[in-house]
PDB file of C-alpha atoms and ligand atoms in Angstrom:
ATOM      1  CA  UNK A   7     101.160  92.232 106.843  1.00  0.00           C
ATOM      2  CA  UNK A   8     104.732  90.344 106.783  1.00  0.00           C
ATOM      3  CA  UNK A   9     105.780  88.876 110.194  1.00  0.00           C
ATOM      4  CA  UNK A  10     108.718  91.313 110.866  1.00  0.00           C
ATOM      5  CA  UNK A  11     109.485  94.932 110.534  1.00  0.00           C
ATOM      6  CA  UNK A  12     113.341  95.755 109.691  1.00  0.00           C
ATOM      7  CA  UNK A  13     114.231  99.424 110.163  1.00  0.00           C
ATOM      8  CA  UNK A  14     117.541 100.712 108.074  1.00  0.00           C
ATOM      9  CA  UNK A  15     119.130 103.487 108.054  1.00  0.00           C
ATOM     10  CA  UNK A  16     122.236 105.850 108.858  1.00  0.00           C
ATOM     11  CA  UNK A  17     123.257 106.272 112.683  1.00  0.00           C
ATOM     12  CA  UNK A  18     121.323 109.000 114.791  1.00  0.00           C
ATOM     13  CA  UNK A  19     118.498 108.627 112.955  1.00  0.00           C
ATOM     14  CA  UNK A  20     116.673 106.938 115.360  1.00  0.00           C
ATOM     15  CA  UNK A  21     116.107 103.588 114.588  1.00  0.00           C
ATOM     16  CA  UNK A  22     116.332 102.465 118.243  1.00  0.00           C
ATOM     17  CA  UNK A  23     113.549 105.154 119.792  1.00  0.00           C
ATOM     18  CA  UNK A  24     111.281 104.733 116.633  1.00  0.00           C
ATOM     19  CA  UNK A  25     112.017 100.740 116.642  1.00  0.00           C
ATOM     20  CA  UNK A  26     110.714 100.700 120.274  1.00  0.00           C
ATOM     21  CA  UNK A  27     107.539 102.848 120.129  1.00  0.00           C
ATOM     22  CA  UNK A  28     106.688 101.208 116.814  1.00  0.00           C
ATOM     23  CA  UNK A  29     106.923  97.494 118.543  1.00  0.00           C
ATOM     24  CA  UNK A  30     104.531  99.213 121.438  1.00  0.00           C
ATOM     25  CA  UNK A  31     102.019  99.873 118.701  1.00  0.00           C
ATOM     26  CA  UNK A  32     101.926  96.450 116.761  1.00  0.00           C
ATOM     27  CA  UNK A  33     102.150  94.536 119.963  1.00  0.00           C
ATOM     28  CA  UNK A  34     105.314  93.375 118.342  1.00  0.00           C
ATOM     29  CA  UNK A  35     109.360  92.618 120.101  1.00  0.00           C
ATOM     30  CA  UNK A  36     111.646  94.816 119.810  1.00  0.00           C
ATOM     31  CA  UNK A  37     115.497  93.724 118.771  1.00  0.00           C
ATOM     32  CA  UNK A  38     118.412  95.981 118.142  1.00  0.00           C
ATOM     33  CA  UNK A  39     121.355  94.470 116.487  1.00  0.00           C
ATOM     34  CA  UNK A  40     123.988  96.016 117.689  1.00  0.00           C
ATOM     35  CA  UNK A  41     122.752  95.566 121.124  1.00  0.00           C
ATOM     36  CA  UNK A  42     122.786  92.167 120.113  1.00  0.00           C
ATOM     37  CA  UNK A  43     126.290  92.113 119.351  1.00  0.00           C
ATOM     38  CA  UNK A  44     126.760  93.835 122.268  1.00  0.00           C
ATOM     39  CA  UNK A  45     125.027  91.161 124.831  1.00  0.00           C
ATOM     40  CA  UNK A  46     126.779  88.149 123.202  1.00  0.00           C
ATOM     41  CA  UNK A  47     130.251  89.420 122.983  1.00  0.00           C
ATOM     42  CA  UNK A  48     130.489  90.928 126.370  1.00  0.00           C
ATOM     43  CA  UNK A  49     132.139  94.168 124.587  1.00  0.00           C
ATOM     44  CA  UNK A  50     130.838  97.636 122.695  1.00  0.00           C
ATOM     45  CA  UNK A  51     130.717  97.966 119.603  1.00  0.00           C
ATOM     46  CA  UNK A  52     133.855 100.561 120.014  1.00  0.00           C
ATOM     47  CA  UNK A  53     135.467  97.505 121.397  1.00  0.00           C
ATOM     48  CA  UNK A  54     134.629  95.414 118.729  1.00  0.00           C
ATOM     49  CA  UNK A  55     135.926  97.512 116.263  1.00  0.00           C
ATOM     50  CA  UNK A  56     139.668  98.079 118.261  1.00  0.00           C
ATOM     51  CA  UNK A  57     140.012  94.670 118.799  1.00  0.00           C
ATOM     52  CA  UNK A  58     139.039  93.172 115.470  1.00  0.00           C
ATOM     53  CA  UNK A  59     138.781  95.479 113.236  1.00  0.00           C
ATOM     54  CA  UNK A  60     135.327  96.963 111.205  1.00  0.00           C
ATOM     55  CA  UNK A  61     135.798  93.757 109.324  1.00  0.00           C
ATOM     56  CA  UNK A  62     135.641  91.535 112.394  1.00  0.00           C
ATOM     57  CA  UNK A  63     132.577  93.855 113.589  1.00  0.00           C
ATOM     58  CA  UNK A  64     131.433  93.359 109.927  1.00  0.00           C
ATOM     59  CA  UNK A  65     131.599  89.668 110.124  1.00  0.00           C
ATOM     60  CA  UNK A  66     129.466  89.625 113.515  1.00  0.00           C
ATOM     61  CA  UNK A  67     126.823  91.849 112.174  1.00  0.00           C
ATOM     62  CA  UNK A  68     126.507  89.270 109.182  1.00  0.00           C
ATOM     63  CA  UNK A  69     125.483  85.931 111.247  1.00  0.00           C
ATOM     64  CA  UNK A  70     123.815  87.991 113.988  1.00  0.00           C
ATOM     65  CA  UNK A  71     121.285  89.619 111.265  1.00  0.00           C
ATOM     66  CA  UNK A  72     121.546  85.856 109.453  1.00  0.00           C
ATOM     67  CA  UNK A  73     120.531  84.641 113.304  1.00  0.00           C
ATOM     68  CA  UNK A  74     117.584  87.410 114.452  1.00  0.00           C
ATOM     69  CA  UNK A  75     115.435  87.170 110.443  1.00  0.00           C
ATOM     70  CA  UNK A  76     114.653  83.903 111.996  1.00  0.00           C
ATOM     71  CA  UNK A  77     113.047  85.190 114.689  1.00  0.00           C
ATOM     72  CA  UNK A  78     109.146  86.409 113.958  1.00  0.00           C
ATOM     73  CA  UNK A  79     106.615  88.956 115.418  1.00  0.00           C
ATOM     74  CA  UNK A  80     109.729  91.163 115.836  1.00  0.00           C
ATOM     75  CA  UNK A  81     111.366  95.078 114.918  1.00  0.00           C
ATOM     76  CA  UNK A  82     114.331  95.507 114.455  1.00  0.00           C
ATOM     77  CA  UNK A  83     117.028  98.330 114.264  1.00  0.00           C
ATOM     78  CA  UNK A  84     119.719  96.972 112.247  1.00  0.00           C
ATOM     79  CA  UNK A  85     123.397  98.949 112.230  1.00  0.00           C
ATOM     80  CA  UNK A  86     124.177 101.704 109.902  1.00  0.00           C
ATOM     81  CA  UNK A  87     125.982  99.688 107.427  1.00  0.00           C
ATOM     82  CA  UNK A  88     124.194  96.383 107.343  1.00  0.00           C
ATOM     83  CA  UNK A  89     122.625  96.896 104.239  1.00  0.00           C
ATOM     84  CA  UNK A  90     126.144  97.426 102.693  1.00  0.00           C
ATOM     85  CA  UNK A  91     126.125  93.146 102.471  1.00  0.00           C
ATOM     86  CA  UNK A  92     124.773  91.308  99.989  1.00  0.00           C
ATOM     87  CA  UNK A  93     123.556  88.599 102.480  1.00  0.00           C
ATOM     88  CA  UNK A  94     121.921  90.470 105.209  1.00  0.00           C
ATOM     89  CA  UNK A  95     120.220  92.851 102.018  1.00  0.00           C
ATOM     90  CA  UNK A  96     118.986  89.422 100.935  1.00  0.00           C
ATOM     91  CA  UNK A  97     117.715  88.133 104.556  1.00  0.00           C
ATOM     92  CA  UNK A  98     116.050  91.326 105.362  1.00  0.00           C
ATOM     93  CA  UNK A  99     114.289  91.720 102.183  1.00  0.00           C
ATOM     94  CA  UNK A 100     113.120  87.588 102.469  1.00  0.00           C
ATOM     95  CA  UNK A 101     112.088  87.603 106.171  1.00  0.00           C
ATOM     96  CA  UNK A 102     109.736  91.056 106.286  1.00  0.00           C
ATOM     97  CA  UNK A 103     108.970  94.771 105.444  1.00  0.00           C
ATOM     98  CA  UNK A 104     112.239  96.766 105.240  1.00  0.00           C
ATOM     99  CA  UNK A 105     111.422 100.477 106.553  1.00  0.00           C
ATOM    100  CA  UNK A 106     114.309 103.314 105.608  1.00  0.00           C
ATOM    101  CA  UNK A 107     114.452 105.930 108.335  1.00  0.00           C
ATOM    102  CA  UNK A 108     116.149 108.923 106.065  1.00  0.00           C
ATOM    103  CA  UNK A 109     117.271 112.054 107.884  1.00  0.00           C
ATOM    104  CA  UNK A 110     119.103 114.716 106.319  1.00  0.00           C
ATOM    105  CA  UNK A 111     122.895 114.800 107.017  1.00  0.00           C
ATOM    106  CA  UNK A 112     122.531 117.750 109.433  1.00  0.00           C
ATOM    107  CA  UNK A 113     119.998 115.850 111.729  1.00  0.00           C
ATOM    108  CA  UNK A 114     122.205 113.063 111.541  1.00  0.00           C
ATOM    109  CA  UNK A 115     125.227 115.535 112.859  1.00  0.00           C
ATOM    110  CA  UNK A 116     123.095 116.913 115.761  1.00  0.00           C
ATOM    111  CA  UNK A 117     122.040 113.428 116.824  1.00  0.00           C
ATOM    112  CA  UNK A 118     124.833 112.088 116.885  1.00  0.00           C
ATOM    113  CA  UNK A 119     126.267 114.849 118.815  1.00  0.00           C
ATOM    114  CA  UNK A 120     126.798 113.273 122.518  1.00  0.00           C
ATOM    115  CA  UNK A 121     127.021 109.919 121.683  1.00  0.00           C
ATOM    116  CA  UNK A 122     130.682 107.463 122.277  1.00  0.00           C
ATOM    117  CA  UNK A 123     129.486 104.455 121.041  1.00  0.00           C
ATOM    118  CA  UNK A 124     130.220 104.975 117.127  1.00  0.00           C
ATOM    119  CA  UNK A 125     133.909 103.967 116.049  1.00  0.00           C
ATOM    120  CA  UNK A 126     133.259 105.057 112.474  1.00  0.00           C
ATOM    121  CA  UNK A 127     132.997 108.925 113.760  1.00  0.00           C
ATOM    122  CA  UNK A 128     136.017 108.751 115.319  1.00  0.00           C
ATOM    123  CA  UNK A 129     138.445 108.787 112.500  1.00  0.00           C
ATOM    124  CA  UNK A 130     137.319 112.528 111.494  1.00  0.00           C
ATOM    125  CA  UNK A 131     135.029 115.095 111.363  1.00  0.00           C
ATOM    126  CA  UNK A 132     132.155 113.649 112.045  1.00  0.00           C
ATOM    127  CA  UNK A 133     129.833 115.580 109.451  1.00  0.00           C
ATOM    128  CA  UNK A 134     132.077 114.811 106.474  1.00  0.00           C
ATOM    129  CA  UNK A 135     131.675 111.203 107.399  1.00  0.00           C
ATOM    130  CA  UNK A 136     127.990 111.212 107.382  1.00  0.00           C
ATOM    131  CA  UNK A 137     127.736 112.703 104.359  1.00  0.00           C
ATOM    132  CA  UNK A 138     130.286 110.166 102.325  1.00  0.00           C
ATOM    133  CA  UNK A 139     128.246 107.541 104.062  1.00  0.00           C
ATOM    134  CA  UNK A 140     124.851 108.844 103.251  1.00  0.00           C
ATOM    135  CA  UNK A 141     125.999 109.569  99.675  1.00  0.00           C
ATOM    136  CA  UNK A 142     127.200 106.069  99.326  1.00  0.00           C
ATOM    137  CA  UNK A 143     124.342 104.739 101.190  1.00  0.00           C
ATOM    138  CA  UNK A 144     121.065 106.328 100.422  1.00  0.00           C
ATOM    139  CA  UNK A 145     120.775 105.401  97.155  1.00  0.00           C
ATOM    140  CA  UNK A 146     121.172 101.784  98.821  1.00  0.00           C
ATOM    141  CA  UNK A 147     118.488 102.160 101.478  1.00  0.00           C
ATOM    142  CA  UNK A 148     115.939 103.959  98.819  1.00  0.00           C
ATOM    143  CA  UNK A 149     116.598 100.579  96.695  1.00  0.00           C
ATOM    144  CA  UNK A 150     115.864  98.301  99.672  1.00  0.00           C
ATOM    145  CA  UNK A 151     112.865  99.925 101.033  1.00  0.00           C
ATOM    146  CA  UNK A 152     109.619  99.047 100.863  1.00  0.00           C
ATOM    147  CA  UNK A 153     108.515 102.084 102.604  1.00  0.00           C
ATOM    148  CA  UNK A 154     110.515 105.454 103.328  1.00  0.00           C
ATOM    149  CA  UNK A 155     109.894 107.472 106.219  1.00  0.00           C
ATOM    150  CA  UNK A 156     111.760 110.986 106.655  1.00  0.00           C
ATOM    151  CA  UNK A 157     112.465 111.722 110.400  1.00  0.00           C
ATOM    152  CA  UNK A 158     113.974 115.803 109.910  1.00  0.00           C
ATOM    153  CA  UNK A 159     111.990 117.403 112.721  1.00  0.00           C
ATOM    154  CA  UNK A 160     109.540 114.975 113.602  1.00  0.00           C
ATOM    155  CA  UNK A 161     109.009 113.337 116.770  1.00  0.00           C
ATOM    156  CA  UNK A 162     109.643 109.818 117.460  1.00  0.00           C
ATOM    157  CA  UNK A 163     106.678 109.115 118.645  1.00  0.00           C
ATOM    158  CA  UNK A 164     104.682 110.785 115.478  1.00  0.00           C
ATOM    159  CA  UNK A 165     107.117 108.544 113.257  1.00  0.00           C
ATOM    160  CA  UNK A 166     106.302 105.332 114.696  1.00  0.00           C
ATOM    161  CA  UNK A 167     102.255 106.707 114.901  1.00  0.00           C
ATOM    162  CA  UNK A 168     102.573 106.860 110.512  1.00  0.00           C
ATOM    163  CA  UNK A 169     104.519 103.725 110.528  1.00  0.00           C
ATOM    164  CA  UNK A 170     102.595 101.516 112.071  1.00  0.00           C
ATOM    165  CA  UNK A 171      99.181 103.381 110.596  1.00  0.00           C
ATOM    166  CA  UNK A 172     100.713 102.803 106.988  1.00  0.00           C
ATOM    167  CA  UNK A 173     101.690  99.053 108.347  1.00  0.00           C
ATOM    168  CA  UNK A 174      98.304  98.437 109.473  1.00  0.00           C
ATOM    169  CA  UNK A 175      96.400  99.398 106.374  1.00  0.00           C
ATOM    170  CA  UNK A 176      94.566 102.589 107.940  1.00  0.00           C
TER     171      UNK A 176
HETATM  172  C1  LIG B   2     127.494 101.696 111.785  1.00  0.00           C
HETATM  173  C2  LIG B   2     126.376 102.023 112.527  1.00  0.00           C
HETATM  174  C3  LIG B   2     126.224 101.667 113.946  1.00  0.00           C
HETATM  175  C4  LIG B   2     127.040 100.416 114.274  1.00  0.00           C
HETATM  176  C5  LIG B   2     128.463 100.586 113.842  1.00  0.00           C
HETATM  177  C6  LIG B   2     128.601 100.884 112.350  1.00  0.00           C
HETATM  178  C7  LIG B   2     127.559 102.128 110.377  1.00  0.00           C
HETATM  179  O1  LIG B   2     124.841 101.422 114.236  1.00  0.00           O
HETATM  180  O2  LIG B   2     126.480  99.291 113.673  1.00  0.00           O
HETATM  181  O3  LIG B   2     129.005 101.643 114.613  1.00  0.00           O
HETATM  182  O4  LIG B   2     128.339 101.557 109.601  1.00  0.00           O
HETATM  183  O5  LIG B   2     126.792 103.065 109.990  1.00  0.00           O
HETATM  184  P1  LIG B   2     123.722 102.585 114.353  1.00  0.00           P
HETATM  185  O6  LIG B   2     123.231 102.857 112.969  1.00  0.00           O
HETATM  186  O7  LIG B   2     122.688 101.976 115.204  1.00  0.00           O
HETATM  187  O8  LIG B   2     124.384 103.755 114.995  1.00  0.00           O
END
């Protein structure tokens, strides 16, 4: 088994509650990027993206992702759009097992439902812009995976359970 578990996938999906309970399992660390992001800059990610733009967001997402691959014995929930760049698509796919998380777009809605914290939701209705992104991204995710695991109406907890059995060989 690779060193490092990257999960991808669109926001609400769960990549933070999976990512957790799956670290539990292979006695791994668990990392979230944006959290990252979050720690070092002293501001949200809703911040981030006022102040400097998605760009500027876009830009810190690149050498944070650049800065955790070197890390090992680690999971990690990478933002919604990482895979979008060439370089952190590259990194991932060097530095361990990429895992895509795929929900359908109306999990993704309800998920999403009560949380602030995601600037890209903001500009509209926030099930129109899930599905452009998942239209746009899926096909991207399904190309970087080496495993795909659908979350509609399954637990967290049974996710991570098939993850890390399929991880683990059994
Ligand atoms: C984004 C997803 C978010 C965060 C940012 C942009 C995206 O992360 O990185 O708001 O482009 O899909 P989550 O997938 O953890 O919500």
């Amino acid at each position: 088994m690779k060193k490092n578990v990257y999960l991808i996938g669109p926001m609400g999906v769960g990549k933070s509650t999976i990512g957790k309970a799956l670290a539990r399992h292979l006695a791994m660390d668990f990392v979230d990027s944006d959290h990252e992001i979050e720690d070092r800059t002293g501001a949200t990610i809703s911040l981030i993206f006022d102040i400097e733009g998605e760009d500027g967001f876009r830009a810190r997402e690149i050498s944070m992702i650049a800065e955790l691959v070197q890390r090992s014995n680690i999971v990690l929930a990478t933002g919604g759009g990482s895979v979008m760049d060439e370089d952190n698509r590259r990194a991932l796919r060097k530095n361990g097992v990429v895992i895509y998380l795929s929900a359908s777009v109306a999990t993704q809605v309800k998920r999403v439902r009560n949380n602030r914290n995601r600037p890209l939701l903001e500009k509209g209705d926030p099930e129109q812009i899930l599905r452009a992104l998942w239209e746009e991204r899926d096909p991207v995710y399904r190309q970087e995976a080496d495993h795909v695991f659908p979350t509609d109406d399954r637990s967290p907890a049974s996710v991570a359970r098939d993850i890390a059995k399929e991880l683990q060989g059994a």
